[in-house]
Coordinates of C-alpha atoms in Angstrom, one line a residue:
Chain A
X1 CA 126.4 -40.4 -44.6
X2 CA 125.9 -40.0 -48.3
X3 CA 127.7 -41.4 -51.3
X4 CA 130.4 -44.1 -51.4
X5 CA 130.8 -44.4 -47.6
X6 CA 127.3 -45.8 -47.1
X7 CA 128.2 -49.2 -48.2
X8 CA 131.2 -49.5 -45.9
X9 CA 129.2 -48.2 -42.9
X10 CA 126.6 -50.9 -43.6
X11 CA 129.3 -53.5 -43.1
X12 CA 130.7 -51.9 -40.0
X13 CA 129.9 -54.7 -37.6
X14 CA 131.3 -57.4 -39.9
X15 CA 134.5 -55.5 -40.5
X16 CA 135.1 -54.7 -36.9
X17 CA 134.4 -58.3 -35.8
X18 CA 137.2 -59.5 -38.1
X19 CA 139.5 -56.6 -37.2
X20 CA 139.1 -57.0 -33.5
X21 CA 138.8 -60.7 -33.3
X22 CA 136.1 -60.3 -30.6
X23 CA 132.4 -60.8 -30.6
X24 CA 131.0 -58.2 -28.2
X25 CA 127.4 -59.4 -28.5
X26 CA 128.2 -62.4 -26.3
X27 CA 128.4 -60.0 -23.3
X28 CA 124.9 -58.4 -24.0
X29 CA 122.4 -58.9 -21.3
X30 CA 119.6 -56.6 -22.4
X31 CA 119.3 -53.8 -25.0
X32 CA 121.0 -51.6 -22.3
X33 CA 123.0 -53.8 -20.0
X34 CA 126.1 -55.9 -20.7
X35 CA 128.6 -57.8 -18.6
X36 CA 131.4 -55.3 -18.3
X37 CA 133.8 -57.3 -16.1
X38 CA 133.3 -60.5 -18.2
X39 CA 134.2 -58.4 -21.3
X40 CA 137.3 -56.9 -19.6
X41 CA 138.5 -60.3 -18.6
X42 CA 137.9 -62.1 -21.9
X43 CA 141.5 -61.6 -23.1
X44 CA 142.6 -63.8 -20.2
X45 CA 145.7 -61.7 -19.2
X46 CA 146.4 -61.3 -15.5
X47 CA 148.1 -58.2 -14.2
X48 CA 151.3 -60.1 -14.0
X49 CA 150.9 -61.3 -17.7
X50 CA 150.4 -57.6 -18.7
X51 CA 153.4 -56.4 -16.7
X52 CA 155.5 -59.2 -18.4
X53 CA 154.3 -58.4 -21.9
X54 CA 155.0 -54.7 -21.3
X55 CA 158.5 -55.4 -19.9
X56 CA 159.3 -57.3 -23.0
X57 CA 157.9 -54.4 -25.2
X58 CA 160.0 -51.8 -23.3
X59 CA 156.9 -50.2 -21.8
X60 CA 156.3 -48.9 -18.3
X61 CA 158.3 -48.9 -15.1
X62 CA 158.6 -45.1 -15.5
X63 CA 160.1 -42.9 -12.7
X64 CA 157.8 -41.7 -10.0
X65 CA 159.2 -38.3 -9.1
X66 CA 158.5 -36.3 -6.0
X67 CA 158.1 -32.6 -6.9
X68 CA 159.4 -30.8 -3.9
X69 CA 159.3 -27.4 -5.5
X70 CA 155.8 -27.8 -6.9
X71 CA 154.7 -29.0 -3.4
X72 CA 156.2 -25.9 -1.8
X73 CA 154.6 -23.7 -4.4
X74 CA 151.2 -25.2 -3.4
X75 CA 152.1 -24.8 0.3
X76 CA 153.0 -21.2 -0.2
X77 CA 149.4 -20.4 -1.1
X78 CA 147.7 -23.0 1.1
X79 CA 146.0 -22.5 4.5
X80 CA 148.3 -23.4 7.5
X81 CA 149.0 -27.2 7.7
X82 CA 147.8 -27.7 4.1
X83 CA 149.6 -28.5 0.8
X84 CA 149.8 -32.2 -0.1
X85 CA 153.0 -33.8 -1.3
X86 CA 152.9 -33.8 -5.1
X87 CA 154.3 -36.7 -7.1
X88 CA 154.3 -37.3 -10.8
X89 CA 154.6 -40.5 -12.8
X90 CA 157.0 -39.5 -15.7
X91 CA 155.3 -41.4 -18.4
X92 CA 157.2 -39.3 -21.0
X93 CA 160.0 -41.7 -20.3
X94 CA 158.2 -44.4 -22.3
X95 CA 159.7 -45.1 -25.7
X96 CA 157.2 -43.1 -27.8
X97 CA 156.9 -40.5 -25.1
X98 CA 153.6 -41.0 -23.3
X99 CA 151.4 -43.5 -21.3
X100 CA 149.9 -44.4 -24.6
X101 CA 152.7 -47.0 -25.0
X102 CA 150.9 -49.0 -22.3
X103 CA 147.7 -48.7 -24.3
X104 CA 149.2 -49.7 -27.6
X105 CA 151.3 -52.6 -26.2
X106 CA 148.5 -55.0 -25.5
X107 CA 146.9 -54.5 -29.0
X108 CA 150.2 -55.0 -30.7
X109 CA 150.9 -58.1 -28.7
X110 CA 147.5 -59.5 -29.6
X111 CA 147.8 -58.6 -33.3
X112 CA 151.2 -60.3 -33.5
X113 CA 150.0 -63.4 -31.5
X114 CA 147.0 -63.8 -33.8
X115 CA 148.9 -63.4 -37.0
X116 CA 147.6 -60.1 -38.3
X117 CA 150.1 -58.4 -40.7
X118 CA 149.6 -54.9 -39.3
X119 CA 147.5 -52.5 -37.2
X120 CA 145.4 -49.5 -37.9
X121 CA 144.4 -46.8 -35.4
X122 CA 142.5 -43.5 -35.8
X123 CA 144.2 -40.9 -33.6
X124 CA 145.7 -37.4 -33.9
X125 CA 147.3 -37.9 -30.5
X126 CA 150.2 -39.6 -28.8
X127 CA 148.5 -42.9 -29.3
X128 CA 149.5 -42.9 -32.9
X129 CA 153.2 -42.6 -31.9
X130 CA 152.8 -45.4 -29.4
X131 CA 151.1 -47.7 -31.9
X132 CA 153.7 -46.9 -34.6
X133 CA 156.6 -47.5 -32.2
X134 CA 155.3 -50.8 -30.9
X135 CA 154.4 -52.0 -34.4
X136 CA 157.9 -51.2 -35.6
X137 CA 159.3 -53.4 -32.7
X138 CA 156.9 -56.2 -33.5
X139 CA 157.6 -56.0 -37.2
X140 CA 154.0 -55.2 -38.1
X141 CA 152.7 -52.8 -40.7
X142 CA 151.0 -49.7 -39.3
X143 CA 148.5 -47.1 -40.6
X144 CA 147.5 -44.1 -38.6
X145 CA 144.5 -42.0 -39.6
X146 CA 144.7 -38.5 -38.3
X147 CA 142.4 -35.5 -38.4
X148 CA 145.2 -33.1 -39.2
X149 CA 144.1 -30.1 -41.2
X150 CA 141.3 -27.6 -41.6
X151 CA 140.0 -27.0 -45.2
X152 CA 142.8 -24.4 -45.8
X153 CA 145.4 -27.2 -45.2
X154 CA 146.5 -25.5 -42.0
X155 CA 147.4 -27.9 -39.2
X156 CA 147.9 -27.4 -35.4
X157 CA 151.6 -27.8 -34.8
X158 CA 151.0 -30.4 -32.1
X159 CA 149.3 -32.6 -34.7
X160 CA 151.9 -32.0 -37.3
X161 CA 154.5 -33.2 -34.8
X162 CA 152.4 -36.3 -34.2
X163 CA 152.3 -37.0 -38.0
X164 CA 156.1 -36.6 -38.0
X165 CA 156.8 -39.0 -35.2
X166 CA 154.5 -41.7 -36.6
X167 CA 156.3 -41.4 -39.9
X168 CA 159.6 -41.5 -38.0
X169 CA 158.5 -44.9 -36.7
X170 CA 157.7 -46.2 -40.1
X171 CA 153.9 -45.7 -40.1
X172 CA 151.8 -44.8 -43.1
X173 CA 150.0 -41.6 -41.9
X174 CA 146.7 -40.6 -43.6
X175 CA 146.3 -36.9 -42.8
X176 CA 142.7 -35.8 -43.3
X177 CA 140.6 -32.7 -43.0
X178 CA 138.1 -32.3 -40.2
X179 CA 135.1 -34.6 -40.0
X180 CA 133.8 -37.8 -38.4
X181 CA 133.9 -39.6 -41.8
X182 CA 137.5 -40.4 -40.8
X183 CA 136.0 -43.5 -39.2
X184 CA 134.5 -44.7 -42.5
X185 CA 137.8 -44.3 -44.2
X186 CA 139.5 -46.3 -41.4
X187 CA 136.9 -49.1 -42.0
X188 CA 137.8 -49.1 -45.7
X189 CA 141.5 -49.4 -44.9
X190 CA 140.8 -52.2 -42.3
X191 CA 138.8 -54.1 -45.0
X192 CA 141.5 -53.5 -47.7
X193 CA 144.5 -54.5 -45.6
X194 CA 143.1 -57.1 -43.2
X195 CA 144.9 -55.4 -40.4
X196 CA 144.0 -55.5 -36.7
X197 CA 142.0 -52.5 -35.3
X198 CA 144.2 -51.1 -32.5
X199 CA 141.3 -49.2 -31.0
X200 CA 141.9 -46.8 -28.2
X201 CA 138.8 -48.2 -26.5
X202 CA 139.2 -52.0 -26.8
X203 CA 139.7 -54.1 -23.7
X204 CA 143.4 -54.6 -24.7
X205 CA 144.0 -50.8 -24.7
X206 CA 142.4 -50.2 -21.3
X207 CA 144.0 -53.3 -19.7
X208 CA 147.4 -51.9 -20.8
X209 CA 146.8 -48.7 -18.7
X210 CA 146.0 -50.7 -15.6
X211 CA 149.7 -51.2 -15.0
X212 CA 150.0 -47.4 -14.6
X213 CA 147.7 -47.3 -11.6
X214 CA 149.2 -50.5 -10.3
X215 CA 152.8 -49.2 -10.4
X216 CA 151.7 -45.9 -8.8
X217 CA 150.0 -47.7 -5.9
X218 CA 152.9 -50.0 -5.3
X219 CA 155.6 -47.3 -5.6
X220 CA 153.8 -44.7 -3.4
X221 CA 153.2 -47.3 -0.7
X222 CA 156.9 -48.3 -0.8
X223 CA 158.0 -44.6 -0.6
X224 CA 155.5 -43.3 1.9
X225 CA 154.1 -46.3 3.7
X226 CA 150.6 -45.8 2.4
X227 CA 148.7 -45.7 -0.9
X228 CA 148.2 -42.2 -2.4
X229 CA 145.3 -40.2 -1.1
X230 CA 144.4 -38.9 -4.5
X231 CA 145.5 -39.5 -8.1
X232 CA 144.8 -36.7 -10.6
X233 CA 144.2 -38.0 -14.2
X234 CA 144.1 -36.0 -17.4
X235 CA 140.7 -37.0 -18.9
X236 CA 139.6 -37.2 -22.5
X237 CA 138.0 -40.4 -23.9
X238 CA 138.0 -42.0 -20.5
X239 CA 140.7 -44.7 -21.0
X240 CA 143.2 -42.9 -18.7
X241 CA 140.7 -42.6 -15.9
X242 CA 139.3 -46.1 -16.3
X243 CA 142.7 -47.9 -16.7
X244 CA 144.4 -46.1 -13.9
X245 CA 141.6 -46.5 -11.5
X246 CA 141.3 -50.2 -12.2
X247 CA 145.0 -50.6 -11.7
X248 CA 144.9 -48.8 -8.4
X249 CA 142.1 -51.2 -7.2
X250 CA 144.0 -54.2 -8.5
X251 CA 146.9 -53.1 -6.1
X252 CA 144.4 -52.7 -3.3
X253 CA 144.3 -48.9 -3.2
X254 CA 140.5 -48.8 -2.8
X255 CA 140.5 -45.5 -0.8
X256 CA 142.5 -43.4 -3.2
X257 CA 140.4 -40.6 -4.6
X258 CA 140.1 -40.6 -8.4
X259 CA 140.1 -37.1 -9.7
X260 CA 139.7 -36.6 -13.5
X261 CA 140.8 -33.2 -15.0
X262 CA 140.1 -31.8 -18.5
X263 CA 140.9 -28.5 -20.2
X264 CA 137.7 -26.5 -20.6
X265 CA 137.0 -26.1 -24.3
X266 CA 133.3 -25.5 -23.9
X267 CA 131.6 -23.8 -26.8
X268 CA 133.9 -25.2 -29.4
X269 CA 132.4 -27.8 -31.8
X270 CA 134.6 -30.8 -32.4
X271 CA 133.4 -31.3 -36.0
X272 CA 133.7 -27.6 -37.0
X273 CA 136.2 -26.8 -39.7
X274 CA 136.6 -23.2 -38.3
X275 CA 136.8 -24.2 -34.6
X276 CA 139.4 -26.9 -35.4
X277 CA 142.5 -24.6 -35.2
X278 CA 141.1 -22.3 -32.5
X279 CA 141.8 -24.8 -29.8
X280 CA 145.3 -25.3 -28.4
X281 CA 144.7 -28.8 -26.9
X282 CA 144.0 -31.8 -29.1
X283 CA 143.2 -34.1 -26.2
X284 CA 142.6 -33.9 -22.5
X285 CA 139.7 -31.5 -23.1
X286 CA 136.0 -31.3 -22.3
X287 CA 135.2 -31.8 -26.0
X288 CA 136.0 -35.5 -25.5
X289 CA 135.8 -35.7 -21.7
X290 CA 132.1 -34.8 -21.4
X291 CA 130.6 -36.7 -24.4
X292 CA 132.6 -39.8 -23.7
X293 CA 131.7 -39.8 -20.0
X294 CA 128.0 -39.4 -20.7
X295 CA 128.0 -41.9 -23.6
X296 CA 131.1 -44.1 -23.8
X297 CA 129.7 -46.3 -26.6
X298 CA 130.2 -43.5 -29.2
X299 CA 133.6 -45.1 -29.7
X300 CA 134.9 -47.2 -32.6
X301 CA 134.2 -50.5 -30.8
X302 CA 130.7 -51.9 -30.0
X303 CA 131.3 -51.6 -26.3
X304 CA 133.8 -49.1 -25.0
X305 CA 136.1 -50.6 -22.3
X306 CA 136.7 -47.0 -21.1
X307 CA 133.8 -46.0 -18.8
X308 CA 135.0 -43.1 -16.7
X309 CA 131.8 -42.5 -14.7
X310 CA 132.3 -45.9 -13.1
X311 CA 135.5 -44.6 -11.5
X312 CA 135.5 -40.8 -11.1
X313 CA 135.2 -39.5 -7.6
X314 CA 135.5 -35.9 -8.8
X315 CA 135.8 -34.2 -12.2
X316 CA 137.3 -30.8 -12.6
X317 CA 138.2 -28.5 -15.4
X318 CA 141.0 -26.0 -15.9
X319 CA 141.6 -23.4 -18.5
X320 CA 144.2 -23.6 -21.4
X321 CA 146.1 -20.6 -20.0
X322 CA 146.5 -22.3 -16.6
X323 CA 147.9 -25.5 -18.2
X324 CA 150.4 -23.5 -20.2
X325 CA 151.5 -21.6 -17.0
X326 CA 152.0 -24.8 -15.1
X327 CA 153.9 -26.3 -18.0
X328 CA 156.3 -23.4 -17.9
X329 CA 156.5 -23.7 -14.1
X330 CA 157.2 -27.4 -14.2
X331 CA 160.2 -26.9 -16.5
X332 CA 161.6 -24.0 -14.5
X333 CA 161.0 -25.3 -11.0
X334 CA 161.5 -29.1 -11.5
X335 CA 163.7 -29.4 -14.6
X336 CA 160.9 -31.3 -16.2
X337 CA 160.1 -30.0 -19.7
X338 CA 157.0 -31.9 -20.8
X339 CA 154.1 -31.5 -23.2
X340 CA 151.1 -29.3 -22.2
X341 CA 148.2 -31.7 -22.7
X342 CA 149.7 -34.2 -20.3
X343 CA 150.1 -31.4 -17.8
X344 CA 146.3 -30.8 -17.5
X345 CA 146.2 -32.9 -14.4
X346 CA 149.3 -31.1 -13.1
X347 CA 147.5 -27.7 -13.3
X348 CA 144.5 -29.2 -11.4
X349 CA 146.9 -30.8 -8.9
X350 CA 148.4 -27.5 -7.8
X351 CA 144.9 -26.2 -6.9
X352 CA 143.8 -29.5 -5.3
X353 CA 146.9 -30.0 -3.2
X354 CA 146.1 -26.7 -1.5
X355 CA 142.9 -28.2 -0.1
X356 CA 144.7 -31.3 1.3
X357 CA 146.7 -31.6 4.5
X358 CA 150.5 -31.6 4.4
X359 CA 150.9 -35.3 5.2
X360 CA 148.6 -36.3 2.3
X361 CA 149.9 -37.5 -1.0
X362 CA 148.7 -36.6 -4.4
X363 CA 150.0 -38.2 -7.6
X364 CA 149.7 -36.7 -11.1
X365 CA 149.7 -39.9 -13.1
X366 CA 151.3 -38.9 -16.4
X367 CA 153.6 -36.6 -18.4
X368 CA 154.0 -36.6 -22.2
X369 CA 157.0 -35.7 -24.4
X370 CA 157.4 -32.2 -25.8
X371 CA 159.4 -30.8 -28.7
X372 CA 158.9 -28.8 -31.8
X373 CA 155.2 -28.3 -32.5
X374 CA 154.1 -29.9 -29.1
X375 CA 155.9 -27.3 -27.1
X376 CA 153.6 -24.8 -25.3
X377 CA 155.4 -21.8 -26.8
X378 CA 154.8 -23.3 -30.3
X379 CA 151.1 -23.8 -29.5
X380 CA 150.6 -20.3 -28.2
X381 CA 152.4 -18.8 -31.2
X382 CA 150.0 -20.7 -33.5
X383 CA 147.0 -19.7 -31.5
X384 CA 147.9 -16.0 -32.0
X385 CA 148.4 -16.6 -35.7
X386 CA 144.8 -18.0 -35.8
X387 CA 143.5 -14.8 -34.2
X388 CA 143.2 -16.1 -30.6
X389 CA 144.1 -13.4 -28.1
X390 CA 146.9 -14.5 -25.8
X391 CA 147.4 -12.2 -22.8
X392 CA 148.2 -12.3 -19.0
X393 CA 145.4 -11.8 -16.5
X394 CA 142.8 -13.8 -14.6
X395 CA 142.4 -17.1 -16.4
X396 CA 138.8 -17.2 -15.4
X397 CA 138.2 -14.4 -18.0
X398 CA 139.3 -16.6 -20.9
X399 CA 136.8 -17.8 -23.6
X400 CA 137.8 -21.0 -25.4
X401 CA 138.5 -20.2 -29.1
X402 CA 138.7 -16.5 -28.5
X403 CA 141.2 -15.9 -25.7
X404 CA 143.9 -17.7 -23.7
X405 CA 144.7 -16.0 -20.4
X406 CA 148.0 -16.8 -18.8
X407 CA 147.8 -16.3 -15.0
X408 CA 150.0 -13.6 -13.4
X409 CA 150.2 -15.3 -10.0
X410 CA 150.0 -18.9 -8.9
X411 CA 147.0 -18.0 -6.7
X412 CA 145.0 -17.6 -9.8
X413 CA 145.2 -21.3 -10.5
X414 CA 141.9 -23.0 -9.6
X415 CA 139.7 -25.9 -10.6
X416 CA 136.0 -25.8 -11.5
X417 CA 134.0 -28.8 -10.4
X418 CA 131.8 -30.5 -13.0
X419 CA 128.5 -31.7 -11.4
X420 CA 128.8 -35.5 -11.6
X421 CA 125.0 -35.9 -10.9
X422 CA 124.4 -34.0 -14.1
X423 CA 126.8 -36.2 -16.1
X424 CA 125.2 -39.3 -14.6
X425 CA 121.7 -38.1 -15.6
X426 CA 122.9 -37.3 -19.1
X427 CA 124.4 -40.8 -19.3
X428 CA 121.1 -42.4 -18.2
X429 CA 119.3 -40.3 -20.8
X430 CA 121.7 -41.5 -23.6
X431 CA 121.4 -45.1 -22.5
X432 CA 117.6 -45.0 -22.7
X433 CA 117.7 -43.1 -26.0
X434 CA 119.9 -45.9 -27.6
X435 CA 117.5 -48.6 -26.5
X436 CA 114.7 -49.7 -28.9
X437 CA 111.6 -47.5 -29.0
X438 CA 109.2 -48.3 -26.2
X439 CA 111.7 -50.4 -24.2
X440 CA 111.1 -50.4 -20.5
X441 CA 114.3 -50.8 -18.4
X442 CA 114.3 -53.9 -16.2
X443 CA 115.9 -54.5 -12.8
X444 CA 119.0 -55.8 -14.7
X445 CA 119.2 -52.5 -16.5
X446 CA 118.8 -50.5 -13.3
X447 CA 121.6 -52.5 -11.7
X448 CA 123.9 -52.1 -14.7
X449 CA 123.3 -48.3 -14.9
X450 CA 124.0 -47.9 -11.2
X451 CA 127.3 -49.7 -11.7
X452 CA 128.2 -47.9 -14.9
X453 CA 127.6 -44.5 -13.2
X454 CA 129.0 -45.3 -9.7
X455 CA 125.6 -44.5 -8.2
X456 CA 122.9 -46.8 -6.7
X457 CA 119.7 -48.4 -8.1
X458 CA 117.4 -46.0 -6.1
X459 CA 119.2 -43.0 -7.6
X460 CA 118.9 -44.5 -11.1
X461 CA 115.2 -45.1 -10.7
X462 CA 114.7 -41.5 -9.5
X463 CA 116.8 -40.3 -12.5
X464 CA 114.7 -42.3 -14.9
X465 CA 111.5 -40.9 -13.3
X466 CA 112.9 -37.4 -13.5
X467 CA 113.7 -37.8 -17.2
X468 CA 110.2 -39.0 -17.9
X469 CA 108.6 -36.0 -16.2
X470 CA 111.3 -33.6 -17.5
X471 CA 112.5 -32.6 -14.1
Chain B
X1 CA 175.2 -30.2 -52.1
X2 CA 174.3 -27.5 -54.7
X3 CA 171.8 -24.8 -54.1
X4 CA 169.5 -26.5 -56.5
X5 CA 169.4 -29.6 -54.3
X6 CA 168.1 -27.6 -51.4
X7 CA 165.1 -26.2 -53.2
X8 CA 162.0 -28.3 -53.2
X9 CA 161.8 -29.7 -56.7
X10 CA 158.6 -29.2 -58.8
X11 CA 158.7 -32.7 -60.3
X12 CA 159.4 -36.2 -59.0
X13 CA 161.0 -39.2 -60.5
X14 CA 160.1 -42.9 -59.8
X15 CA 161.2 -44.0 -56.4
X16 CA 161.3 -40.6 -54.8
X17 CA 159.6 -39.9 -51.4
X18 CA 156.6 -37.7 -52.2
X19 CA 153.3 -36.5 -50.8
X20 CA 149.9 -36.7 -52.7
X21 CA 146.5 -35.4 -52.1
X22 CA 143.1 -36.9 -52.9
X23 CA 139.5 -35.9 -52.3
X24 CA 137.7 -38.6 -50.3
X25 CA 134.3 -37.0 -50.2
X26 CA 132.8 -34.1 -52.2
X27 CA 130.5 -31.9 -50.1
X28 CA 127.3 -33.5 -51.4
X29 CA 128.5 -36.9 -50.0
X30 CA 129.5 -35.7 -46.5
X31 CA 127.9 -37.0 -43.3
X32 CA 124.6 -35.5 -42.2
X33 CA 124.5 -33.2 -39.2
X34 CA 127.9 -31.5 -39.8
X35 CA 128.3 -27.8 -39.0
X36 CA 127.8 -25.8 -42.2
X37 CA 131.4 -24.7 -42.4
X38 CA 132.5 -28.3 -42.5
X39 CA 129.7 -29.7 -44.7
X40 CA 130.5 -27.2 -47.5
X41 CA 134.1 -28.4 -47.8
X42 CA 135.3 -31.7 -49.4
X43 CA 136.9 -34.3 -47.1
X44 CA 140.5 -34.4 -48.3
X45 CA 143.5 -36.5 -47.4
X46 CA 147.3 -36.3 -47.8
X47 CA 149.6 -39.2 -47.8
X48 CA 153.3 -39.9 -48.3
X49 CA 155.0 -42.7 -50.2
X50 CA 157.4 -43.6 -53.0
X51 CA 156.5 -42.2 -56.4
X52 CA 155.7 -44.8 -59.1
X53 CA 156.0 -42.4 -62.0
X54 CA 157.4 -39.1 -63.2
X55 CA 155.0 -36.3 -62.3
X56 CA 154.9 -32.5 -61.9
X57 CA 153.3 -30.8 -58.9
X58 CA 149.5 -31.0 -59.4
X59 CA 149.6 -34.0 -61.7
X60 CA 148.0 -37.4 -60.8
X61 CA 150.3 -40.3 -60.0
X62 CA 150.4 -43.6 -58.2
X63 CA 152.6 -44.1 -55.1
X64 CA 153.5 -47.1 -52.9
X65 CA 153.1 -46.3 -49.2
X66 CA 155.2 -47.6 -46.2
X67 CA 152.8 -50.5 -45.8
X68 CA 153.1 -51.5 -49.4
X69 CA 149.7 -50.2 -50.5
X70 CA 149.3 -48.5 -53.9
X71 CA 147.5 -45.2 -53.6
X72 CA 146.9 -42.5 -56.2
X73 CA 146.4 -38.7 -56.0
X74 CA 147.7 -35.3 -57.0
X75 CA 151.4 -34.6 -56.4
X76 CA 151.6 -31.9 -53.6
X77 CA 155.3 -32.2 -52.5
X78 CA 158.5 -33.8 -53.5
X79 CA 160.8 -34.9 -50.6
X80 CA 158.4 -33.4 -48.0
X81 CA 160.0 -32.4 -44.8
X82 CA 158.8 -31.0 -41.4
X83 CA 158.9 -27.3 -40.5
X84 CA 157.1 -27.0 -37.2
X85 CA 159.1 -25.2 -34.5
X86 CA 159.3 -24.3 -30.8
X87 CA 157.8 -20.9 -31.4
X88 CA 158.7 -17.8 -29.5
X89 CA 158.1 -16.8 -25.9
X90 CA 154.5 -15.7 -25.7
X91 CA 153.5 -12.7 -23.6
X92 CA 154.0 -13.3 -19.9
X93 CA 155.8 -16.7 -20.3
X94 CA 159.5 -15.8 -20.0
X95 CA 159.1 -14.3 -16.5
X96 CA 157.2 -17.2 -14.9
X97 CA 160.3 -19.2 -13.9
X98 CA 162.1 -16.2 -12.5
X99 CA 159.1 -15.0 -10.5
X100 CA 158.3 -18.5 -9.1
X101 CA 161.9 -19.1 -8.0
X102 CA 161.9 -15.8 -6.1
X103 CA 158.6 -16.6 -4.6
X104 CA 159.7 -20.0 -3.3
X105 CA 162.9 -18.6 -1.9
X106 CA 161.0 -15.9 0.0
X107 CA 158.4 -18.3 1.3
X108 CA 161.0 -20.8 2.4
X109 CA 163.0 -18.3 4.4
X110 CA 159.8 -17.0 6.1
X111 CA 158.8 -20.6 6.9
X112 CA 162.2 -21.5 8.3
X113 CA 164.6 -18.6 8.6
X114 CA 167.5 -21.0 9.4
X115 CA 167.1 -22.7 6.0
X116 CA 169.0 -21.6 3.0
X117 CA 166.8 -19.9 0.4
X118 CA 165.6 -22.5 -2.2
X119 CA 167.9 -23.1 -4.8
X120 CA 170.9 -24.9 -5.8
X121 CA 170.6 -22.4 -8.7
X122 CA 171.3 -18.8 -8.0
X123 CA 168.3 -16.7 -8.9
X124 CA 169.0 -13.5 -10.8
X125 CA 167.4 -10.6 -9.1
X126 CA 164.2 -9.7 -10.9
X127 CA 162.8 -6.2 -11.1
X128 CA 159.1 -6.8 -10.6
X129 CA 158.8 -10.2 -8.9
X130 CA 155.1 -10.2 -9.9
X131 CA 154.4 -13.2 -7.7
X132 CA 153.5 -11.2 -4.6

């Protein structure tokens, strides 16, 4: 980075150490490996502690709704005897309207406990609303840095709504044009204010999501007599997948399949000024989902607590048009009008439920609030204004950034599987590329990479050998 | 309230809620490796707060933000509001609910002819029923 941000980037480690109150280097084992579980447990909160803190903050204990009409819709297009029972955890019922309240609550709790005067987060999503809401309750100052506009000062209506809600909760919102330098400006603000860095990817944030998986496991067992067979999770930076899966395990639901789902935005560049307003999803998409799965440590903390490859059993994509269709269907069939990005997993669930037997259970683990700007109609109207073609047809024909195709029939809903072996290899390549030149991975590294990719040491050794020979 | 009160004013007085704009990075100072369409534009920011001086739109002024920070920039709006909406029904959207309710009713009566067709809510008969 040129110019005046160079100096601040040089002080990144020092600023983040003060702003997070946590020295990540103590968990390093080698230039590649680190002690993930020790890092996750460093805050010392048990699941009961976290549940207690969240109760006090007004977070969680959201309704688990069985969706009889969506289930019958899946069954109406499934082979005989198929069509799993579909449930949804209505996370929109949280105070700021999404599961992000869980994520924010532990950071705000920690910031208050340690005497910070306020919190800062970089987010254009629901997380900003959650941080602002929790900060208001805790009496803390709050600054939210948002990538909000293209260079013409045109903003996606969903992001403009996020600016509004953050300001409604008393946050100072910095609305910026497109570019990764947002992070450098956040560092400047952290240094200037002495505030706590309420990072999406800190151990606090991810621990806060564990209660979501925990509540789902307990409630489904209570209602059906067994843990859910599958949980479908909208996936972006990896926190939702990681936290939910860890929570399910904490409750003992080790057999529940973890299915991550993202909206396919392949071909769109996340730092492009001209692509910025040609996407109708600002989160839950492959533009975050794939890069963060294959290199989690690109985040704003030294070690990302969200490490999705550790937990994913399956990763699927759906198209923008399919998610908008299912968002409309959910409102009309279930009386549940919710935001589209949070319905990414719902779109995938309708396709996946068809593959599962009727007595199986599938949980969509979140919803998010909707409203002006966030509403799917608002987003489609905006897409058309930006020159994106919106039409009905086969969603498989859509091209991200150029067209959004709304299905004509529910049979057109499908999922595309992402090859997890390819993602794991890509992760291994990135891990090796970030080690010092000439570094040879040790047995400790092989073991760590196997855990971090949910594979095994033999597979990692073969992957490393394959990378070396270019196969 | 007079008509004049409803129009966005072109100048602010101290203490008013305003929005300012500032350039954070000129193109030459932007991060390396950006796509050309991003690299050639300045990194700009907009921010709201309470005006600390009289100013006309386009003039520089200091503001105090909600966290008590003093910032400065060019005045872009006085009493800025929000104008995002719910939009209008896009092609193919309005009929989805009708078609799916009909489809479920038909499927349920085929599954179990004794069972009442789905629906606590009566479904208006649709012309096309594009679900089948």
